[in-house]
Amino acid sequence: MTSSAKTKSQTSSQIKSVDPVWEAVRTGAQQILAAEPSLAGLVVSTVLNHDTFEQALAHRLAARLDHTDMSSDLIRQAFAEILVDAPEIGANARADLAATLERDPACNRAVEPLLFFKGYHAIQTHRFAHAMFKAGRGDFALYLQSRSSQVFQVDINPAVVIGRGIMLDHGTGLVIGETAVVGDNVSLLQGVTLGGTGKADQDRHPKIGNGVLIGAGAKVLGNIKIGDCSRIGAGSVVLKEVPPRVTVAGVPAKVIGEAGCAQPALVMDQMVLVHDRNG
């Protein structure tokens, strides 16, 4: 075996031992390559040509965000630069991928969110935008927000603080305002709005606790706290603080019972029955 071949083999072994997410992504890519040769260009350029998960992620996002205003090469270069100062982007992206694989019954392999899921792409684009915002590159961050809104139909202000283990199921129509905070292990479905009230420039958006599930089309408005491990039913409009570990539903939303499980975001059951108290 040549020296370069030995080095490549050692590198592959190290990747497998220290980065199981990346190894799982590469395994899925090889499966796609064997089953669907027409996708060879996508699979090789996005996954198999790269040495790390971060490189593959930056490549895929840049390719999707490519535009005449800013080429994919420039975006990819900017992402590589920010990863040096914000390596947590890679760790958080792995946690989000694992969350998607665990919670989404339509996701069967680790490679699928990286290649195909725009909800995943949107949250990772936000992670880069947020890091740039904190680094003083606000205009670039706003460009990424604008472009992500166009491409993925997801609009998240770059100032928003978001935890890890996040799943955006479908993602279409999701809006999160500037002063919102989203905790760890949260699941958000399509059409969710975490919005403000009025034009005041102070803290005006919701604070979402850990382990929360927010169902499709739900609106959470104002600087209110949503307690840990609570559940917001699909189509609800939440205007008041939600205690931990309860289910709220309706317009306006009211507490209708317990959350139904320890961590609703992991179970993904957004269907609740709202009983008419008037019979």
PDB file of C-alpha atoms in Angstrom:
ATOM      1  CA  MET A   1       0.000   0.000   0.000  1.00  0.00           C
ATOM      2  CA  THR A   2       1.366   3.427  -0.947  1.00  0.00           C
ATOM      3  CA  SER A   3       1.981   6.144   1.649  1.00  0.00           C
ATOM      4  CA  SER A   4      -0.956   8.248   0.392  1.00  0.00           C
ATOM      5  CA  ALA A   5      -3.263   5.220   0.410  1.00  0.00           C
ATOM      6  CA  LYS A   6      -2.248   4.430   4.002  1.00  0.00           C
ATOM      7  CA  THR A   7      -2.931   8.031   5.033  1.00  0.00           C
ATOM      8  CA  LYS A   8      -6.347   7.981   3.362  1.00  0.00           C
ATOM      9  CA  SER A   9      -7.215   4.685   5.059  1.00  0.00           C
ATOM     10  CA  GLN A  10      -6.135   6.036   8.446  1.00  0.00           C
ATOM     11  CA  THR A  11      -8.173   9.199   7.906  1.00  0.00           C
ATOM     12  CA  SER A  12     -11.255   7.150   7.002  1.00  0.00           C
ATOM     13  CA  SER A  13     -10.805   5.041  10.143  1.00  0.00           C
ATOM     14  CA  GLN A  14     -10.450   8.144  12.296  1.00  0.00           C
ATOM     15  CA  ILE A  15     -13.598   9.704  10.786  1.00  0.00           C
ATOM     16  CA  LYS A  16     -15.561   6.540  11.541  1.00  0.00           C
ATOM     17  CA  SER A  17     -14.354   6.400  15.136  1.00  0.00           C
ATOM     18  CA  VAL A  18     -14.831  10.066  16.047  1.00  0.00           C
ATOM     19  CA  ASP A  19     -17.703  11.171  13.812  1.00  0.00           C
ATOM     20  CA  PRO A  20     -20.446   8.565  13.498  1.00  0.00           C
ATOM     21  CA  VAL A  21     -22.859  11.094  11.966  1.00  0.00           C
ATOM     22  CA  TRP A  22     -20.475  11.807   9.106  1.00  0.00           C
ATOM     23  CA  GLU A  23     -19.828   8.105   8.611  1.00  0.00           C
ATOM     24  CA  ALA A  24     -23.582   7.465   8.471  1.00  0.00           C
ATOM     25  CA  VAL A  25     -23.999  10.246   5.903  1.00  0.00           C
ATOM     26  CA  ARG A  26     -21.229   8.785   3.737  1.00  0.00           C
ATOM     27  CA  THR A  27     -22.730   5.308   3.986  1.00  0.00           C
ATOM     28  CA  GLY A  28     -26.082   6.650   2.806  1.00  0.00           C
ATOM     29  CA  ALA A  29     -24.394   8.492  -0.031  1.00  0.00           C
ATOM     30  CA  GLN A  30     -22.747   5.277  -1.198  1.00  0.00           C
ATOM     31  CA  GLN A  31     -26.153   3.559  -1.148  1.00  0.00           C
ATOM     32  CA  ILE A  32     -27.667   6.290  -3.315  1.00  0.00           C
ATOM     33  CA  LEU A  33     -24.719   6.115  -5.688  1.00  0.00           C
ATOM     34  CA  ALA A  34     -25.269   2.383  -6.162  1.00  0.00           C
ATOM     35  CA  ALA A  35     -29.059   2.560  -6.452  1.00  0.00           C
ATOM     36  CA  GLU A  36     -29.499   5.747  -8.495  1.00  0.00           C
ATOM     37  CA  PRO A  37     -26.496   6.504 -10.765  1.00  0.00           C
ATOM     38  CA  SER A  38     -28.299   9.541 -12.184  1.00  0.00           C
ATOM     39  CA  LEU A  39     -27.675  11.277  -8.841  1.00  0.00           C
ATOM     40  CA  ALA A  40     -23.960  10.521  -8.923  1.00  0.00           C
ATOM     41  CA  GLY A  41     -22.995  14.141  -9.575  1.00  0.00           C
ATOM     42  CA  LEU A  42     -24.999  15.402  -6.590  1.00  0.00           C
ATOM     43  CA  VAL A  43     -23.821  12.668  -4.240  1.00  0.00           C
ATOM     44  CA  VAL A  44     -20.155  12.884  -5.165  1.00  0.00           C
ATOM     45  CA  SER A  45     -19.940  16.695  -5.178  1.00  0.00           C
ATOM     46  CA  THR A  46     -21.946  17.112  -1.977  1.00  0.00           C
ATOM     47  CA  VAL A  47     -20.689  14.219   0.149  1.00  0.00           C
ATOM     48  CA  LEU A  48     -18.043  11.904  -1.206  1.00  0.00           C
ATOM     49  CA  ASN A  49     -15.651  14.615  -2.377  1.00  0.00           C
ATOM     50  CA  HIS A  50     -15.358  16.041   1.135  1.00  0.00           C
ATOM     51  CA  ASP A  51     -13.342  15.037   4.180  1.00  0.00           C
ATOM     52  CA  THR A  52     -15.632  16.403   6.885  1.00  0.00           C
ATOM     53  CA  PHE A  53     -19.302  16.878   7.631  1.00  0.00           C
ATOM     54  CA  GLU A  54     -18.780  20.642   7.869  1.00  0.00           C
ATOM     55  CA  GLN A  55     -17.326  20.801   4.362  1.00  0.00           C
ATOM     56  CA  ALA A  56     -20.232  18.823   2.947  1.00  0.00           C
ATOM     57  CA  LEU A  57     -22.793  20.969   4.781  1.00  0.00           C
ATOM     58  CA  ALA A  58     -21.240  24.228   3.578  1.00  0.00           C
ATOM     59  CA  HIS A  59     -21.078  22.908   0.020  1.00  0.00           C
ATOM     60  CA  ARG A  60     -24.727  21.816  -0.042  1.00  0.00           C
ATOM     61  CA  LEU A  61     -26.070  25.025   1.473  1.00  0.00           C
ATOM     62  CA  ALA A  62     -23.959  27.219  -0.792  1.00  0.00           C
ATOM     63  CA  ALA A  63     -25.133  25.312  -3.851  1.00  0.00           C
ATOM     64  CA  ARG A  64     -28.776  25.823  -2.874  1.00  0.00           C
ATOM     65  CA  LEU A  65     -28.286  29.507  -2.030  1.00  0.00           C
ATOM     66  CA  ASP A  66     -26.358  30.260  -5.227  1.00  0.00           C
ATOM     67  CA  HIS A  67     -27.571  33.385  -7.051  1.00  0.00           C
ATOM     68  CA  THR A  68     -26.304  35.999  -9.465  1.00  0.00           C
ATOM     69  CA  ASP A  69     -26.133  38.405  -6.514  1.00  0.00           C
ATOM     70  CA  MET A  70     -23.660  36.128  -4.743  1.00  0.00           C
ATOM     71  CA  SER A  71     -22.150  32.967  -6.131  1.00  0.00           C
ATOM     72  CA  SER A  72     -21.979  29.658  -4.317  1.00  0.00           C
ATOM     73  CA  ASP A  73     -18.179  29.950  -4.241  1.00  0.00           C
ATOM     74  CA  LEU A  74     -18.328  33.200  -2.265  1.00  0.00           C
ATOM     75  CA  ILE A  75     -20.933  31.800   0.110  1.00  0.00           C
ATOM     76  CA  ARG A  76     -18.918  28.625   0.640  1.00  0.00           C
ATOM     77  CA  GLN A  77     -15.783  30.675   1.362  1.00  0.00           C
ATOM     78  CA  ALA A  78     -17.659  32.801   3.900  1.00  0.00           C
ATOM     79  CA  PHE A  79     -19.012  29.662   5.572  1.00  0.00           C
ATOM     80  CA  ALA A  80     -15.525  28.166   5.816  1.00  0.00           C
ATOM     81  CA  GLU A  81     -14.262  31.367   7.453  1.00  0.00           C
ATOM     82  CA  ILE A  82     -17.028  31.549  10.033  1.00  0.00           C
ATOM     83  CA  LEU A  83     -16.634  27.864  10.943  1.00  0.00           C
ATOM     84  CA  VAL A  84     -13.142  28.652  12.231  1.00  0.00           C
ATOM     85  CA  ASP A  85     -14.581  30.987  14.867  1.00  0.00           C
ATOM     86  CA  ALA A  86     -17.881  29.157  15.390  1.00  0.00           C
ATOM     87  CA  PRO A  87     -17.148  25.395  15.328  1.00  0.00           C
ATOM     88  CA  GLU A  88     -20.344  24.823  17.316  1.00  0.00           C
ATOM     89  CA  ILE A  89     -22.210  25.151  13.996  1.00  0.00           C
ATOM     90  CA  GLY A  90     -21.021  21.689  13.042  1.00  0.00           C
ATOM     91  CA  ALA A  91     -21.953  20.131  16.388  1.00  0.00           C
ATOM     92  CA  ASN A  92     -25.396  21.727  16.330  1.00  0.00           C
ATOM     93  CA  ALA A  93     -25.969  20.677  12.715  1.00  0.00           C
ATOM     94  CA  ARG A  94     -25.181  17.076  13.663  1.00  0.00           C
ATOM     95  CA  ALA A  95     -27.657  17.267  16.558  1.00  0.00           C
ATOM     96  CA  ASP A  96     -30.323  18.663  14.214  1.00  0.00           C
ATOM     97  CA  LEU A  97     -29.672  15.887  11.706  1.00  0.00           C
ATOM     98  CA  ALA A  98     -29.950  13.245  14.430  1.00  0.00           C
ATOM     99  CA  ALA A  99     -33.196  14.863  15.625  1.00  0.00           C
ATOM    100  CA  THR A 100     -34.650  14.768  12.125  1.00  0.00           C
ATOM    101  CA  LEU A 101     -33.680  11.139  11.647  1.00  0.00           C
ATOM    102  CA  GLU A 102     -35.217  10.218  15.006  1.00  0.00           C
ATOM    103  CA  ARG A 103     -38.478  12.193  14.753  1.00  0.00           C
ATOM    104  CA  ASP A 104     -39.414  12.246  11.071  1.00  0.00           C
ATOM    105  CA  PRO A 105     -40.929   8.945   9.900  1.00  0.00           C
ATOM    106  CA  ALA A 106     -40.227   9.993   6.310  1.00  0.00           C
ATOM    107  CA  CYS A 107     -36.482  10.130   7.004  1.00  0.00           C
ATOM    108  CA  ASN A 108     -34.728   6.772   6.775  1.00  0.00           C
ATOM    109  CA  ARG A 109     -31.039   7.618   6.353  1.00  0.00           C
ATOM    110  CA  ALA A 110     -28.723  10.289   7.749  1.00  0.00           C
ATOM    111  CA  VAL A 111     -27.836  11.488   4.254  1.00  0.00           C
ATOM    112  CA  GLU A 112     -31.403  12.483   3.378  1.00  0.00           C
ATOM    113  CA  PRO A 113     -31.691  15.735   5.395  1.00  0.00           C
ATOM    114  CA  LEU A 114     -28.300  16.882   4.129  1.00  0.00           C
ATOM    115  CA  LEU A 115     -29.235  16.297   0.495  1.00  0.00           C
ATOM    116  CA  PHE A 116     -32.971  16.891   0.301  1.00  0.00           C
ATOM    117  CA  PHE A 117     -34.747  18.414   3.334  1.00  0.00           C
ATOM    118  CA  LYS A 118     -35.279  22.154   3.052  1.00  0.00           C
ATOM    119  CA  GLY A 119     -36.353  22.469   6.678  1.00  0.00           C
ATOM    120  CA  TYR A 120     -32.934  21.149   7.657  1.00  0.00           C
ATOM    121  CA  HIS A 121     -31.225  23.394   5.126  1.00  0.00           C
ATOM    122  CA  ALA A 122     -33.090  26.431   6.437  1.00  0.00           C
ATOM    123  CA  ILE A 123     -32.095  25.913  10.062  1.00  0.00           C
ATOM    124  CA  GLN A 124     -28.454  25.344   9.097  1.00  0.00           C
ATOM    125  CA  THR A 125     -28.439  28.469   6.944  1.00  0.00           C
ATOM    126  CA  HIS A 126     -29.729  30.335   9.996  1.00  0.00           C
ATOM    127  CA  ARG A 127     -26.908  28.927  12.104  1.00  0.00           C
ATOM    128  CA  PHE A 128     -24.364  30.410   9.711  1.00  0.00           C
ATOM    129  CA  ALA A 129     -26.292  33.696   9.512  1.00  0.00           C
ATOM    130  CA  HIS A 130     -26.492  33.943  13.301  1.00  0.00           C
ATOM    131  CA  ALA A 131     -22.747  33.349  13.661  1.00  0.00           C
ATOM    132  CA  MET A 132     -22.082  36.085  11.100  1.00  0.00           C
ATOM    133  CA  PHE A 133     -24.487  38.407  12.887  1.00  0.00           C
ATOM    134  CA  LYS A 134     -22.589  37.911  16.151  1.00  0.00           C
ATOM    135  CA  ALA A 135     -19.269  38.427  14.345  1.00  0.00           C
ATOM    136  CA  GLY A 136     -20.356  41.849  13.099  1.00  0.00           C
ATOM    137  CA  ARG A 137     -21.170  40.783   9.547  1.00  0.00           C
ATOM    138  CA  GLY A 138     -24.784  41.882   9.783  1.00  0.00           C
ATOM    139  CA  ASP A 139     -25.293  42.665   6.120  1.00  0.00           C
ATOM    140  CA  PHE A 140     -24.114  39.213   5.045  1.00  0.00           C
ATOM    141  CA  ALA A 141     -26.379  37.703   7.701  1.00  0.00           C
ATOM    142  CA  LEU A 142     -29.368  39.642   6.390  1.00  0.00           C
ATOM    143  CA  TYR A 143     -28.561  38.525   2.844  1.00  0.00           C
ATOM    144  CA  LEU A 144     -28.597  34.897   3.993  1.00  0.00           C
ATOM    145  CA  GLN A 145     -31.952  35.462   5.713  1.00  0.00           C
ATOM    146  CA  SER A 146     -33.400  36.976   2.555  1.00  0.00           C
ATOM    147  CA  ARG A 147     -32.042  34.288   0.277  1.00  0.00           C
ATOM    148  CA  SER A 148     -33.133  31.489   2.627  1.00  0.00           C
ATOM    149  CA  SER A 149     -36.641  32.944   2.658  1.00  0.00           C
ATOM    150  CA  GLN A 150     -36.685  32.846  -1.137  1.00  0.00           C
ATOM    151  CA  VAL A 151     -35.270  29.350  -1.513  1.00  0.00           C
ATOM    152  CA  PHE A 152     -36.685  27.491   1.489  1.00  0.00           C
ATOM    153  CA  GLN A 153     -39.785  29.608   2.318  1.00  0.00           C
ATOM    154  CA  VAL A 154     -38.464  29.930   5.887  1.00  0.00           C
ATOM    155  CA  ASP A 155     -37.815  33.380   7.379  1.00  0.00           C
ATOM    156  CA  ILE A 156     -35.698  33.512  10.546  1.00  0.00           C
ATOM    157  CA  ASN A 157     -34.103  36.770  11.653  1.00  0.00           C
ATOM    158  CA  PRO A 158     -30.337  36.253  12.068  1.00  0.00           C
ATOM    159  CA  ALA A 159     -30.477  37.611  15.639  1.00  0.00           C
ATOM    160  CA  VAL A 160     -32.692  34.736  16.803  1.00  0.00           C
ATOM    161  CA  VAL A 161     -31.038  32.421  19.335  1.00  0.00           C
ATOM    162  CA  ILE A 162     -31.770  28.763  18.582  1.00  0.00           C
ATOM    163  CA  GLY A 163     -30.686  25.709  20.559  1.00  0.00           C
ATOM    164  CA  ARG A 164     -29.655  22.304  19.271  1.00  0.00           C
ATOM    165  CA  GLY A 165     -31.596  19.198  18.293  1.00  0.00           C
ATOM    166  CA  ILE A 166     -34.084  21.250  16.264  1.00  0.00           C
ATOM    167  CA  MET A 167     -36.386  19.765  13.654  1.00  0.00           C
ATOM    168  CA  LEU A 168     -38.258  21.886  11.132  1.00  0.00           C
ATOM    169  CA  ASP A 169     -40.725  19.467   9.598  1.00  0.00           C
ATOM    170  CA  HIS A 170     -41.292  20.656   6.009  1.00  0.00           C
ATOM    171  CA  GLY A 171     -40.500  24.209   7.094  1.00  0.00           C
ATOM    172  CA  THR A 172     -42.664  26.023   4.545  1.00  0.00           C
ATOM    173  CA  GLY A 173     -44.114  29.235   5.957  1.00  0.00           C
ATOM    174  CA  LEU A 174     -42.117  29.253   9.203  1.00  0.00           C
ATOM    175  CA  VAL A 175     -41.444  32.787  10.518  1.00  0.00           C
ATOM    176  CA  ILE A 176     -39.364  33.615  13.615  1.00  0.00           C
ATOM    177  CA  GLY A 177     -38.903  37.225  14.705  1.00  0.00           C
ATOM    178  CA  GLU A 178     -35.789  39.037  15.863  1.00  0.00           C
ATOM    179  CA  THR A 179     -35.950  38.705  19.668  1.00  0.00           C
ATOM    180  CA  ALA A 180     -37.306  35.152  19.813  1.00  0.00           C
ATOM    181  CA  VAL A 181     -35.414  32.390  21.592  1.00  0.00           C
ATOM    182  CA  VAL A 182     -35.857  28.679  20.836  1.00  0.00           C
ATOM    183  CA  GLY A 183     -34.548  26.098  23.300  1.00  0.00           C
ATOM    184  CA  ASP A 184     -33.057  22.649  22.747  1.00  0.00           C
ATOM    185  CA  ASN A 185     -34.868  19.643  21.247  1.00  0.00           C
ATOM    186  CA  VAL A 186     -37.746  21.659  19.815  1.00  0.00           C
ATOM    187  CA  SER A 187     -39.904  20.509  16.883  1.00  0.00           C
ATOM    188  CA  LEU A 188     -41.619  23.094  14.667  1.00  0.00           C
ATOM    189  CA  LEU A 189     -43.985  22.237  11.856  1.00  0.00           C
ATOM    190  CA  GLN A 190     -44.914  24.157   8.736  1.00  0.00           C
ATOM    191  CA  GLY A 191     -46.657  27.495   8.955  1.00  0.00           C
ATOM    192  CA  VAL A 192     -45.560  28.269  12.526  1.00  0.00           C
ATOM    193  CA  THR A 193     -45.088  31.940  13.452  1.00  0.00           C
ATOM    194  CA  LEU A 194     -43.134  33.139  16.472  1.00  0.00           C
ATOM    195  CA  GLY A 195     -44.128  36.759  16.086  1.00  0.00           C
ATOM    196  CA  GLY A 196     -44.116  40.089  17.868  1.00  0.00           C
ATOM    197  CA  THR A 197     -46.864  42.535  18.669  1.00  0.00           C
ATOM    198  CA  GLY A 198     -46.704  46.166  17.599  1.00  0.00           C
ATOM    199  CA  LYS A 199     -43.768  48.192  16.318  1.00  0.00           C
ATOM    200  CA  ALA A 200     -41.822  48.594  19.545  1.00  0.00           C
ATOM    201  CA  ASP A 201     -38.161  47.667  19.130  1.00  0.00           C
ATOM    202  CA  GLN A 202     -37.688  46.088  22.562  1.00  0.00           C
ATOM    203  CA  ASP A 203     -37.895  42.412  23.459  1.00  0.00           C
ATOM    204  CA  ARG A 204     -41.146  41.435  21.756  1.00  0.00           C
ATOM    205  CA  HIS A 205     -41.030  37.816  20.596  1.00  0.00           C
ATOM    206  CA  PRO A 206     -41.712  34.429  22.251  1.00  0.00           C
ATOM    207  CA  LYS A 207     -39.266  32.425  24.327  1.00  0.00           C
ATOM    208  CA  ILE A 208     -39.688  28.708  23.585  1.00  0.00           C
ATOM    209  CA  GLY A 209     -38.495  26.251  26.238  1.00  0.00           C
ATOM    210  CA  ASN A 210     -36.772  22.905  25.754  1.00  0.00           C
ATOM    211  CA  GLY A 211     -38.590  19.888  24.327  1.00  0.00           C
ATOM    212  CA  VAL A 212     -41.553  21.880  22.985  1.00  0.00           C
ATOM    213  CA  LEU A 213     -43.704  20.752  20.038  1.00  0.00           C
ATOM    214  CA  ILE A 214     -45.456  23.479  18.028  1.00  0.00           C
ATOM    215  CA  GLY A 215     -48.010  22.102  15.584  1.00  0.00           C
ATOM    216  CA  ALA A 216     -48.630  23.135  11.991  1.00  0.00           C
ATOM    217  CA  GLY A 217     -49.991  26.637  11.506  1.00  0.00           C
ATOM    218  CA  ALA A 218     -49.727  27.640  15.167  1.00  0.00           C
ATOM    219  CA  LYS A 219     -49.066  31.303  15.974  1.00  0.00           C
ATOM    220  CA  VAL A 220     -47.252  32.333  19.155  1.00  0.00           C
ATOM    221  CA  LEU A 221     -47.331  36.106  19.568  1.00  0.00           C
ATOM    222  CA  GLY A 222     -45.585  38.481  21.924  1.00  0.00           C
ATOM    223  CA  ASN A 223     -42.858  38.280  24.549  1.00  0.00           C
ATOM    224  CA  ILE A 224     -44.318  35.235  26.303  1.00  0.00           C
ATOM    225  CA  LYS A 225     -42.716  32.098  27.682  1.00  0.00           C
ATOM    226  CA  ILE A 226     -43.638  28.634  26.432  1.00  0.00           C
ATOM    227  CA  GLY A 227     -42.737  26.188  29.187  1.00  0.00           C
ATOM    228  CA  ASP A 228     -40.446  23.197  28.771  1.00  0.00           C
ATOM    229  CA  CYS A 229     -41.953  20.061  27.246  1.00  0.00           C
ATOM    230  CA  SER A 230     -45.272  21.704  26.429  1.00  0.00           C
ATOM    231  CA  ARG A 231     -47.353  21.064  23.333  1.00  0.00           C
ATOM    232  CA  ILE A 232     -49.136  23.601  21.125  1.00  0.00           C
ATOM    233  CA  GLY A 233     -51.878  22.139  18.959  1.00  0.00           C
ATOM    234  CA  ALA A 234     -52.005  22.706  15.213  1.00  0.00           C
ATOM    235  CA  GLY A 235     -53.700  25.955  14.217  1.00  0.00           C
ATOM    236  CA  SER A 236     -53.637  27.462  17.705  1.00  0.00           C
ATOM    237  CA  VAL A 237     -53.065  31.135  18.470  1.00  0.00           C
ATOM    238  CA  VAL A 238     -51.087  31.540  21.685  1.00  0.00           C
ATOM    239  CA  LEU A 239     -51.226  34.962  23.364  1.00  0.00           C
ATOM    240  CA  LYS A 240     -50.407  34.098  26.989  1.00  0.00           C
ATOM    241  CA  GLU A 241     -47.637  32.270  28.813  1.00  0.00           C
ATOM    242  CA  VAL A 242     -47.808  28.478  28.667  1.00  0.00           C
ATOM    243  CA  PRO A 243     -46.789  26.463  31.759  1.00  0.00           C
ATOM    244  CA  PRO A 244     -44.381  23.543  31.411  1.00  0.00           C
ATOM    245  CA  ARG A 245     -45.655  20.077  30.416  1.00  0.00           C
ATOM    246  CA  VAL A 246     -49.169  21.029  29.311  1.00  0.00           C
ATOM    247  CA  THR A 247     -51.091  20.995  26.051  1.00  0.00           C
ATOM    248  CA  VAL A 248     -52.683  24.189  24.762  1.00  0.00           C
ATOM    249  CA  ALA A 249     -55.004  24.513  21.797  1.00  0.00           C
ATOM    250  CA  GLY A 250     -57.610  26.785  20.284  1.00  0.00           C
ATOM    251  CA  VAL A 251     -58.060  30.419  19.248  1.00  0.00           C
ATOM    252  CA  PRO A 252     -57.061  31.890  21.573  1.00  0.00           C
ATOM    253  CA  ALA A 253     -55.189  28.924  23.005  1.00  0.00           C
ATOM    254  CA  LYS A 254     -56.100  27.546  26.412  1.00  0.00           C
ATOM    255  CA  VAL A 255     -54.668  24.770  28.543  1.00  0.00           C
ATOM    256  CA  ILE A 256     -56.661  21.620  27.794  1.00  0.00           C
ATOM    257  CA  GLY A 257     -54.611  19.053  29.651  1.00  0.00           C
ATOM    258  CA  GLU A 258     -51.190  17.593  30.254  1.00  0.00           C
ATOM    259  CA  ALA A 259     -48.627  17.328  27.494  1.00  0.00           C
ATOM    260  CA  GLY A 260     -49.349  13.623  27.106  1.00  0.00           C
ATOM    261  CA  CYS A 261     -45.722  12.514  27.288  1.00  0.00           C
ATOM    262  CA  ALA A 262     -42.395  13.532  28.793  1.00  0.00           C
ATOM    263  CA  GLN A 263     -41.056  15.204  25.644  1.00  0.00           C
ATOM    264  CA  PRO A 264     -43.718  16.097  23.048  1.00  0.00           C
ATOM    265  CA  ALA A 265     -41.101  17.290  20.553  1.00  0.00           C
ATOM    266  CA  LEU A 266     -39.782  13.741  20.280  1.00  0.00           C
ATOM    267  CA  VAL A 267     -43.186  12.080  19.909  1.00  0.00           C
ATOM    268  CA  MET A 268     -44.462  14.567  17.280  1.00  0.00           C
ATOM    269  CA  ASP A 269     -48.169  14.130  18.086  1.00  0.00           C
ATOM    270  CA  GLN A 270     -49.742  17.497  17.229  1.00  0.00           C
ATOM    271  CA  MET A 271     -53.345  16.270  17.069  1.00  0.00           C
ATOM    272  CA  VAL A 272     -55.394  17.339  20.075  1.00  0.00           C
ATOM    273  CA  LEU A 273     -59.100  17.382  20.712  1.00  0.00           C
ATOM    274  CA  VAL A 274     -60.611  20.641  21.933  1.00  0.00           C
ATOM    275  CA  HIS A 275     -63.909  19.914  23.686  1.00  0.00           C
ATOM    276  CA  ASP A 276     -66.729  22.431  23.510  1.00  0.00           C
ATOM    277  CA  ARG A 277     -67.425  23.290  27.143  1.00  0.00           C
ATOM    278  CA  ASN A 278     -70.860  24.527  26.205  1.00  0.00           C
ATOM    279  CA  GLY A 279     -71.819  21.094  24.969  1.00  0.00           C
TER     280      GLY A 279
END
